[in-house]
Short mmCIF file of C-alpha atoms in Angstrom, two decimals:
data_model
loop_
_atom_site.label_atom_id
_atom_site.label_comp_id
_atom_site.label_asym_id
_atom_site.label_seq_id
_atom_site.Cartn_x
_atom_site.Cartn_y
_atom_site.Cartn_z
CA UNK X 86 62.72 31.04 319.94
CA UNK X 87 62.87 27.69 318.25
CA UNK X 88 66.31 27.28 317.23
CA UNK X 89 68.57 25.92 319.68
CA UNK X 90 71.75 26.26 317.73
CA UNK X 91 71.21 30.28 316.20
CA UNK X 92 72.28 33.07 318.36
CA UNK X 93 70.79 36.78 318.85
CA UNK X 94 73.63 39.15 319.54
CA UNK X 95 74.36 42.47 320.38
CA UNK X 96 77.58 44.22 320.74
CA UNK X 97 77.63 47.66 322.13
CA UNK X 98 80.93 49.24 320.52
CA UNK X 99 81.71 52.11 322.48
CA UNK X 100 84.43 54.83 322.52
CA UNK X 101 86.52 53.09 325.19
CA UNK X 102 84.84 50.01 326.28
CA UNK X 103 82.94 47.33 324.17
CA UNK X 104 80.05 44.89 325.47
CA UNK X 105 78.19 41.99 324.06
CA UNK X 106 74.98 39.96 324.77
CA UNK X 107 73.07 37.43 323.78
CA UNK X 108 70.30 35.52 324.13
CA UNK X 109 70.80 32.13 325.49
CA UNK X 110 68.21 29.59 323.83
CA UNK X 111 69.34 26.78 325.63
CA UNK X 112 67.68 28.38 329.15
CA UNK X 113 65.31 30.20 327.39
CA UNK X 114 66.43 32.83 329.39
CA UNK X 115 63.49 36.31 328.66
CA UNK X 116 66.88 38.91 328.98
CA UNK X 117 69.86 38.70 326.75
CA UNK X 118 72.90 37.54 328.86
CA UNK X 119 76.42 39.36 329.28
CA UNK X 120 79.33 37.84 327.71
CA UNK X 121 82.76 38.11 329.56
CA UNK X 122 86.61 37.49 328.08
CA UNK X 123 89.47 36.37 330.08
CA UNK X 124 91.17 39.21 331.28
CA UNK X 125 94.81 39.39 332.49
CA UNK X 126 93.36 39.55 336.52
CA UNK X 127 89.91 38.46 335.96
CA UNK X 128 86.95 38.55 333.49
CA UNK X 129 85.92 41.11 332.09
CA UNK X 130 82.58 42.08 330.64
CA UNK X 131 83.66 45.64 329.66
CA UNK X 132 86.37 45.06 326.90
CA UNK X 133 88.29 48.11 325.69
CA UNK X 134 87.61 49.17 322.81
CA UNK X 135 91.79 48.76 321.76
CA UNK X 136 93.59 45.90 319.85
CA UNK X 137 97.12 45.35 320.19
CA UNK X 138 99.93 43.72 317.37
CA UNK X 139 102.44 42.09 317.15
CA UNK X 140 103.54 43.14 313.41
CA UNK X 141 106.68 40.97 312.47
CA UNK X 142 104.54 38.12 313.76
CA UNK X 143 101.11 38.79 312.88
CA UNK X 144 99.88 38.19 316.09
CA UNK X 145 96.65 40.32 317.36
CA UNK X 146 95.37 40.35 321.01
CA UNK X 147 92.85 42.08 322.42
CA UNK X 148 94.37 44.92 325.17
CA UNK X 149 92.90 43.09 328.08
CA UNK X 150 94.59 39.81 327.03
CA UNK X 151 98.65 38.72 327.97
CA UNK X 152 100.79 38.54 325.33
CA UNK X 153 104.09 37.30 324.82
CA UNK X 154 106.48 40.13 326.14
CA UNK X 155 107.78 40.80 322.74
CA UNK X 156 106.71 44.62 320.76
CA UNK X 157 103.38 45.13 320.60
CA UNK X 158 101.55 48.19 318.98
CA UNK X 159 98.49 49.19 320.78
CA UNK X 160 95.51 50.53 318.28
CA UNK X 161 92.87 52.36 320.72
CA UNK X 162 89.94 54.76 320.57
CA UNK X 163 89.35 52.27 317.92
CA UNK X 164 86.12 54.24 316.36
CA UNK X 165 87.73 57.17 316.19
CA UNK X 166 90.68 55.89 314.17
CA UNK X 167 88.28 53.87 312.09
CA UNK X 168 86.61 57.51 310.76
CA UNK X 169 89.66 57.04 308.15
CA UNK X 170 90.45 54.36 305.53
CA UNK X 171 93.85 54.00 306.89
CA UNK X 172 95.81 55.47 309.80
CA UNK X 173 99.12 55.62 311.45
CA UNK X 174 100.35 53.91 314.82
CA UNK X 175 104.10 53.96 316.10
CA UNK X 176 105.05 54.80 312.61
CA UNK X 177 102.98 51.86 311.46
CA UNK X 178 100.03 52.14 308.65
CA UNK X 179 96.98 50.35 308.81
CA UNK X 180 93.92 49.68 307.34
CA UNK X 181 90.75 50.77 309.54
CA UNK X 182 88.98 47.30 307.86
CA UNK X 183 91.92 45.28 308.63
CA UNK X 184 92.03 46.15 311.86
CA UNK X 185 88.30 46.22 312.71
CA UNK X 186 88.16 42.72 311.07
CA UNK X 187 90.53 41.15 313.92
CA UNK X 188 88.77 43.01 316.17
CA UNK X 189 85.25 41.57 315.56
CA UNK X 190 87.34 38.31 315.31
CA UNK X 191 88.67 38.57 318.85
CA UNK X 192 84.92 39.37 320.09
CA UNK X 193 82.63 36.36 318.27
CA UNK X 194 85.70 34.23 319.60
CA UNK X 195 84.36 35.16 322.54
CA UNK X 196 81.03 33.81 321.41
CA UNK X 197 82.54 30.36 319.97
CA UNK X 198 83.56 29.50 324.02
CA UNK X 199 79.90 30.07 325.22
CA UNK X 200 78.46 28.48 322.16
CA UNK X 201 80.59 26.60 320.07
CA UNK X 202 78.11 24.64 317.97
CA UNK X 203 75.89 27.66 317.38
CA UNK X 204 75.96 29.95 314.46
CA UNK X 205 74.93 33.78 314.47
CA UNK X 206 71.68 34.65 313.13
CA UNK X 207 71.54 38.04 313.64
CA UNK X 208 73.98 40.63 315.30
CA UNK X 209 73.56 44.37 316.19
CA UNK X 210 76.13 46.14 316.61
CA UNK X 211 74.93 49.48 318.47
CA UNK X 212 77.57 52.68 318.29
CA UNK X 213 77.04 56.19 320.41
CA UNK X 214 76.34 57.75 316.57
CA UNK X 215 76.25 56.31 312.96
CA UNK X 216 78.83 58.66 311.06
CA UNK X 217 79.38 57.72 307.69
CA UNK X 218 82.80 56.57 307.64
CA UNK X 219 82.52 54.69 310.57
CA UNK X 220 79.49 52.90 309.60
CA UNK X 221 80.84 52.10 306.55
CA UNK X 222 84.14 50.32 307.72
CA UNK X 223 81.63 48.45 309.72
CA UNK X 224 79.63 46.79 307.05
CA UNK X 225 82.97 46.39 305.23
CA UNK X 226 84.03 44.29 308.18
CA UNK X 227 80.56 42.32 308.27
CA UNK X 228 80.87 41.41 304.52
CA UNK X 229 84.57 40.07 304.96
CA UNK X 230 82.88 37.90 308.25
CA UNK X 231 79.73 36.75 305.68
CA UNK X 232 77.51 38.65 308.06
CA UNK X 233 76.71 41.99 306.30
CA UNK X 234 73.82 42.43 304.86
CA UNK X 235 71.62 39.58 305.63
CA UNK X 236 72.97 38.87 309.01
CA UNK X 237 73.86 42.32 310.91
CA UNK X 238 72.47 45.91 311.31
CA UNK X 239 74.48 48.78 312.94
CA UNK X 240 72.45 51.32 314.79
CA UNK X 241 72.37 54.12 317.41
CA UNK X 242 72.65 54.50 321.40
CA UNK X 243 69.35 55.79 320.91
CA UNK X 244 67.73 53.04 318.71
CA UNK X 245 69.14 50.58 321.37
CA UNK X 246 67.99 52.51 324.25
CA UNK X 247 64.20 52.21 322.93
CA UNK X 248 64.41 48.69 322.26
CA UNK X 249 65.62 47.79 325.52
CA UNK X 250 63.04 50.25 327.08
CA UNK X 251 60.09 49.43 325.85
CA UNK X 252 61.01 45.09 325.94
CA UNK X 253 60.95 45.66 329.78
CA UNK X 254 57.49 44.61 331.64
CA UNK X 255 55.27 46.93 330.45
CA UNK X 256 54.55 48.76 334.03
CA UNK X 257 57.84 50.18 333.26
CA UNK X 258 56.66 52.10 329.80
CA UNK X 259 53.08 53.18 330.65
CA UNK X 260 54.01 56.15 330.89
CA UNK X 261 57.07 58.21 329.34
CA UNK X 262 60.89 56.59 330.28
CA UNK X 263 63.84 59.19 331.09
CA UNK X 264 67.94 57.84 330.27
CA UNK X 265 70.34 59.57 331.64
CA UNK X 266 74.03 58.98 330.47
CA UNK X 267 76.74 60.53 332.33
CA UNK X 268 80.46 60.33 331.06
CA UNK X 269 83.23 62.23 331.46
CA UNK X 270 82.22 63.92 327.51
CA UNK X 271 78.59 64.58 328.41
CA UNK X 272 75.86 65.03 330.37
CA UNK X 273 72.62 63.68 328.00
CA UNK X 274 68.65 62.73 328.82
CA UNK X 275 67.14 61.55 326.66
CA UNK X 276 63.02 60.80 327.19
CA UNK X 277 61.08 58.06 325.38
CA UNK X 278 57.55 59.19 324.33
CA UNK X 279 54.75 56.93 323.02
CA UNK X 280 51.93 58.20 320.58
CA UNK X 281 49.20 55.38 321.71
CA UNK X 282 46.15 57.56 319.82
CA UNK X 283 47.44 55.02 316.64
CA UNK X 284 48.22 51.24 316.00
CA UNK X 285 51.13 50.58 315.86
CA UNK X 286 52.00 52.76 318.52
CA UNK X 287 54.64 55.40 317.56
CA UNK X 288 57.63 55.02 320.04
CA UNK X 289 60.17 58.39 319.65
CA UNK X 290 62.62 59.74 321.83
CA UNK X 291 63.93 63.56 323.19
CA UNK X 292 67.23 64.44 323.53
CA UNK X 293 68.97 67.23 325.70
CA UNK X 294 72.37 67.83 326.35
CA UNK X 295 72.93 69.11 330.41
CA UNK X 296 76.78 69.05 329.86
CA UNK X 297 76.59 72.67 330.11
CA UNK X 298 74.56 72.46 333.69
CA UNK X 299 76.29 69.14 335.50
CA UNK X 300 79.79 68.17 334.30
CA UNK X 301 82.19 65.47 335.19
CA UNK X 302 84.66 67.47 336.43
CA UNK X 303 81.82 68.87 338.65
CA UNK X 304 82.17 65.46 340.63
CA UNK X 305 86.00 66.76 341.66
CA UNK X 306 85.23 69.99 342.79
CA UNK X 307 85.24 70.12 346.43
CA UNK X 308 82.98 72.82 346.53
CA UNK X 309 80.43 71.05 344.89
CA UNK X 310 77.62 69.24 346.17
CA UNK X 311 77.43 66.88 343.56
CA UNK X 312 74.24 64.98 344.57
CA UNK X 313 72.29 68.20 345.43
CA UNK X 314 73.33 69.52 341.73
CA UNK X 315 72.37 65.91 339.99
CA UNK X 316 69.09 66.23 341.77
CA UNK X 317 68.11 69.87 340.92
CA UNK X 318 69.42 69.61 336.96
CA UNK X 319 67.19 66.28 336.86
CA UNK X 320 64.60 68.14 338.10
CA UNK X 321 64.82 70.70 335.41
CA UNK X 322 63.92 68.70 332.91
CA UNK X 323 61.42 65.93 334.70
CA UNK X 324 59.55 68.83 336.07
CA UNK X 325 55.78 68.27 334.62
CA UNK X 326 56.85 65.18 333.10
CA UNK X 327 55.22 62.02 333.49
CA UNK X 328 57.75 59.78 333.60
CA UNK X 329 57.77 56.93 336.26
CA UNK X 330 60.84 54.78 335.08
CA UNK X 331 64.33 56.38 334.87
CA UNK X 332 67.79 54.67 333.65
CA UNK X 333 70.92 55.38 334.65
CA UNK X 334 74.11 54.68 332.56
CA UNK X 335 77.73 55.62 331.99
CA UNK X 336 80.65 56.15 334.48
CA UNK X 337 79.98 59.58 335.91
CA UNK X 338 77.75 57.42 338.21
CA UNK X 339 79.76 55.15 339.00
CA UNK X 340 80.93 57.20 342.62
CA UNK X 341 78.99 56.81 345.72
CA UNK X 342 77.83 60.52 345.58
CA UNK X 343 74.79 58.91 343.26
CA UNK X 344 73.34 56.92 345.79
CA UNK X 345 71.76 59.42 347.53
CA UNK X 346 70.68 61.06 344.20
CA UNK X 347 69.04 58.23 342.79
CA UNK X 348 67.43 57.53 345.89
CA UNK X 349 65.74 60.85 346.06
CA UNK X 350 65.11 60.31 342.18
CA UNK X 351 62.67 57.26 343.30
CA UNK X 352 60.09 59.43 345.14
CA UNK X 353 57.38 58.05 342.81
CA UNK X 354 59.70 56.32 340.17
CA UNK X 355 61.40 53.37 339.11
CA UNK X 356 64.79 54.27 339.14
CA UNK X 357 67.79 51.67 337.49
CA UNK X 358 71.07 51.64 337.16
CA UNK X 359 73.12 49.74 334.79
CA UNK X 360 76.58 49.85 332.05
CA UNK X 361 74.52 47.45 329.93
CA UNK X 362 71.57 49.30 328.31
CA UNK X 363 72.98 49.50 325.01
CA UNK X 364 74.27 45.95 324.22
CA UNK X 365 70.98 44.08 325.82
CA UNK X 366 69.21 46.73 323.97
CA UNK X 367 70.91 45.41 320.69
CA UNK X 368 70.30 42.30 321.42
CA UNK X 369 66.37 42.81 321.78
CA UNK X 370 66.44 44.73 318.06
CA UNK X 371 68.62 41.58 316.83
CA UNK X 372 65.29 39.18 317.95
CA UNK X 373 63.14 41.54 316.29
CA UNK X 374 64.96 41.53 313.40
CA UNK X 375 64.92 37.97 313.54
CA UNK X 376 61.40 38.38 313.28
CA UNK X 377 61.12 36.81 316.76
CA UNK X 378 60.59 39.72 318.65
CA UNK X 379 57.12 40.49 320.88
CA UNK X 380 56.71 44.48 319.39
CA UNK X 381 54.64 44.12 316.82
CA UNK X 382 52.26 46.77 318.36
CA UNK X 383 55.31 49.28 318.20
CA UNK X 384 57.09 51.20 315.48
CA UNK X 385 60.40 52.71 316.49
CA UNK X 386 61.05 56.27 315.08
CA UNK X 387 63.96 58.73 314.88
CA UNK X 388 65.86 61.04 312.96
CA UNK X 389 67.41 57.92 311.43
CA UNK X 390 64.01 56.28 310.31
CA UNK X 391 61.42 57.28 307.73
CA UNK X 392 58.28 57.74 309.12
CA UNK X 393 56.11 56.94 306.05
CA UNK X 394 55.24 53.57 304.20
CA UNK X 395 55.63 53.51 300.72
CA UNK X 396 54.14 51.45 298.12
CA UNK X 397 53.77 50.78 294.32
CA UNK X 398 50.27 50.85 293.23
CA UNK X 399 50.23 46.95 290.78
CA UNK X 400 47.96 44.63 289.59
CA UNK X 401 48.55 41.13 291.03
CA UNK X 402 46.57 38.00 291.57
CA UNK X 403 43.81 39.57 289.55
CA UNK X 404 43.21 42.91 291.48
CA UNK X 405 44.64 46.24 291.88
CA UNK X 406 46.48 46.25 295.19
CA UNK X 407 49.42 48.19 297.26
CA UNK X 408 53.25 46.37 297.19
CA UNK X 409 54.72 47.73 299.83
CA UNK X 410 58.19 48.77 299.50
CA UNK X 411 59.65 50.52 302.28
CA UNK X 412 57.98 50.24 305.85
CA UNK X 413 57.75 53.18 308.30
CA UNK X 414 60.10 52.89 310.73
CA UNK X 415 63.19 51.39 308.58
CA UNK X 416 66.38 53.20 308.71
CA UNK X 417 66.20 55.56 305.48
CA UNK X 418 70.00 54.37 304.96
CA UNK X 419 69.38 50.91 304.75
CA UNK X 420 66.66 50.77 302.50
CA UNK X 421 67.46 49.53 298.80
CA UNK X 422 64.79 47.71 297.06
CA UNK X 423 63.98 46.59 293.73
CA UNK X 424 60.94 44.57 291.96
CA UNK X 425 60.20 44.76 288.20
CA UNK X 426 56.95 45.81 286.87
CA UNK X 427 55.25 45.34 283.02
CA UNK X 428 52.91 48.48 282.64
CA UNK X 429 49.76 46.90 280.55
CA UNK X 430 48.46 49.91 278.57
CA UNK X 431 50.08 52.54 281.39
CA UNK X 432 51.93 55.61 280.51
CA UNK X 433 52.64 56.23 284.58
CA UNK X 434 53.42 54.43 287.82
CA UNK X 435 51.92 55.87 291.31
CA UNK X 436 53.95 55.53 293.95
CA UNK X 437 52.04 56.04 297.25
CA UNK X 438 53.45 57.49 300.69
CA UNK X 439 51.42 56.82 303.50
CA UNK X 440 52.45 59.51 306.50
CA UNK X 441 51.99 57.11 309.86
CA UNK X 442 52.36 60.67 311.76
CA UNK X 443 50.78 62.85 310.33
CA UNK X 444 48.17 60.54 308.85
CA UNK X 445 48.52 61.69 305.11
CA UNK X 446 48.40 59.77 301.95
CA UNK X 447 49.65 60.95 298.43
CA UNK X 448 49.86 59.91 295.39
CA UNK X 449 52.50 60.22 293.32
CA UNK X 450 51.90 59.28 289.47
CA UNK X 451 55.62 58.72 287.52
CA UNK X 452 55.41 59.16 284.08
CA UNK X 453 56.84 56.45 281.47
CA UNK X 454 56.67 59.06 278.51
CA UNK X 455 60.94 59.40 277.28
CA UNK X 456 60.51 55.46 277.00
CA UNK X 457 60.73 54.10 272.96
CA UNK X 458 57.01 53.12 272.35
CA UNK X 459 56.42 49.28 272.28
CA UNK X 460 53.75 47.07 271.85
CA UNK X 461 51.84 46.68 274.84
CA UNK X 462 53.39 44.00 277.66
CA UNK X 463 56.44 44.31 275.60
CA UNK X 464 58.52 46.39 277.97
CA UNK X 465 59.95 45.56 281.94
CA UNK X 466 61.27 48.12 283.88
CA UNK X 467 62.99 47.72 287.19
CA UNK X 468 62.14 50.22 290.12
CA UNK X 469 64.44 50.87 292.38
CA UNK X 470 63.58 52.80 295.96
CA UNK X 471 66.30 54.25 297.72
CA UNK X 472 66.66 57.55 300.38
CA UNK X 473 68.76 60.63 299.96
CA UNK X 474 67.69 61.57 302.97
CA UNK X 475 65.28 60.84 306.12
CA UNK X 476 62.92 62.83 303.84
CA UNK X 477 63.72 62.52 300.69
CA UNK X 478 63.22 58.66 298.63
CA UNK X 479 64.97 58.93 295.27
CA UNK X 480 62.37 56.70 292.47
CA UNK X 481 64.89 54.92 289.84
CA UNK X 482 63.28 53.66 286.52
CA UNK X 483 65.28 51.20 283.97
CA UNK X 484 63.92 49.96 280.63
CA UNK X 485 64.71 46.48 280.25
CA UNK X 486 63.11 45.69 277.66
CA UNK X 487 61.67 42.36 277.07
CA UNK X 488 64.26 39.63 275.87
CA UNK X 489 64.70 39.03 272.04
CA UNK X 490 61.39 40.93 271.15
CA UNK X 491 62.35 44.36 272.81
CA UNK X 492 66.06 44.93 272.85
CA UNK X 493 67.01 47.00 276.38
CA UNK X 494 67.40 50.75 275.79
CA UNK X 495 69.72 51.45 278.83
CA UNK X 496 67.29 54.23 279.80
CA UNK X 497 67.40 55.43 283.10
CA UNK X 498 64.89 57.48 284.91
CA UNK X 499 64.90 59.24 288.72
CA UNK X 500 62.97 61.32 290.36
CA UNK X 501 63.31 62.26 293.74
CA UNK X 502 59.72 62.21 295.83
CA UNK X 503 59.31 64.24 299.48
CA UNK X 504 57.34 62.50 301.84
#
């Protein structure tokens, strides 16, 4: 990390409690740090997730902080209200941007009084799942702050969980890594696998919901042995599984009944438990990102992530050669990218998908014919590459023409390729 005055954040924005982190340059410190806010009692380095307002005045607080004793609307379950554009609160409208936007202000606020002279250059904001409308509001919010795109990526629970996983020692990931989060919603493991037979090393992750074997009302039932039942449903699903490091998060083990559990769950593991998985685990994607991360020999994949490279076949610098344009591993959502091209005596592009799983490459050869004929070198087209789908990259062709001597057609071409 050589720049003293840029910070690597991550914010874990959760259903009823937000977190950040961040790397501290100035102590060089190898784990991302927790932030805390001034609470009404004490610090606090679980926030709620929940704003409150003062609407004749203008006045925003977060719900932790005092306020003035005048009327004050309370806006909570804030990701669940930001699903919609606008909603409605003590018979007051807002907008889900507007309000999100004071609430990211309250939160780097809390950044400015641990580092007031350093700027943010990258943030992560992790979420328990990326629906559409929520995810959108959120890069709304990031463009209004001068973050989004450049600056901050939103991604899953399970994104964040990897990354934090696999930046520990690496005696803790030699073999497979169980999570288990335990709310008052859900029972969930979820098991890291790595695919080490290839470089990079492929890095995916299980999921099972045992909501439906252990509950959290299971933990008020008098008649339940709730450490015995924790230990035989873990059991269930470690049994013949090599995995040697376990993680604990969420509140359902917060009560004393987990000691003993966990302690019975370290007969040959590594067994931690912690509320701050996701945020330190945004914070390691933010270095990454940053292109200061330590990784490099891993490639994160999930249902969110394509899991082939893809490349335009061009000739450059005097020889044939592969421009890459999408990298397995990127979120399929996020990836937009355009170059221009001038085809020199070519009726066809070939788009190549390289499979980093299944170890298959195609060719894909894009014809130009629907084009007006020009003179050769005469025409530029722009390709785009976007994703439908996790599957599915959608090839967009423009004729630009070429300046005075070609006038621009406005022709637009797309195919959709299945890698």
């Amino acid at each position: 990390m050589s720049d003293k005055n840029s910070l690597l954040v991550g914010i874990d924005l959760g259903d009823k409690v937000t977190q950040i982190s961040c790397f501290d340059r100035k102590t060089y410190e190898a784990m991302p740090v927790g932030l805390s806010v001034e609470g009404q009692e004490e610090r606090l380095y679980e926030i709620p997730t929940a704003i409150k307002v003062m609407p004749e005045m203008g006045i925003w607080r977060l719900l932790c902080q005092q306020g003035d004793g005048g009327r004050e609307i309370i806006i909570d379950k804030l990701l669940r209200k930001i699903e919609h554009e606008t909603f409605t609160v003590s018979g007051q409208k807002f907008s889900a941007v507007d309000v999100m936007e004071h609430y990211m202000l309250k939160l780097l606020n809390i950044l400015g009084e641990y580092f007031p002279d350093e700027k943010i250059e990258r943030l992560v904001i992790t979420v328990p799942q990326k629906l559409q409308n929520v995810t959108k509001c959120l890069q709304l919010v990031g463009k209004e702050l001068g973050l989004f795109p450049d600056r901050m990526t939103i991604q899953n629970y399970r994104l964040s969980y990897m990354y934090y996983a696999v930046s520990q020692p690496k005696e803790l990931w030699l073999n497979n890594v169980g999570l288990f989060s335990f709310d008052e919603e859900s029972l969930m493991y979820s098991q890291i696998n790595i695919d080490r037979r290839t470089l990079p090393w492929i890095v995916g992750v299980t999921e099972r919901d045992l909501t439906d074997v252990f509950d959290y009302s299971m933990l008020q039932d008098e008649n339940v042995d709730s450490s015995y039942a924790f230990i035989n449903t873990a059991g269930m699903v470690l049994h013949k599984q090599m995995v040697t490091t376990l993680y604990m998060t969420g509140k359902g083990f917060d009560g004393a009944w987990a000691n003993d559990a966990l302690q019975e769950l370290c007969n040959g593991r590594r067994v931690f438990r912690g509320q701050n998985i996701y945020t330190k685990g945004a914070c390691f994607a933010a270095r990454e990102l940053a292109g200061e991360g330590k990784l490099e020999q891993c490639m994160f994949l999930d249902e969110e992530m394509i899991s082939a490279n893809i490349s335009l076949r061009v000739y450059h610098e005097a020889k044939m050669q592969e421009l890459v344009l999408a990298k397995a591993g990127s979120l399929w959502a996020d990836v937009d990218v355009s170059v221009d091209v001038i085809p020199d005596n070519e009726n066809e592009i070939q788009i190549t998908t390289q499979d980093v799983i299944r170890h298959q490459t195609k060719a894909h050869m894009l014809s130009l014919n629907g084009f007006p004929g020009r003179e050769n070198k005469t025409t530029r087209f722009t390709v785009r590459l976007r994703f439908a789908d996790r599957e599915t990259c959608v090839i967009t062709l423009k004729d630009n023409g070429f300046g005075e001597i070609s006038p621009t057609s406005n022709r637009i071409w797309e195919r959709s390729i299945r890698i």
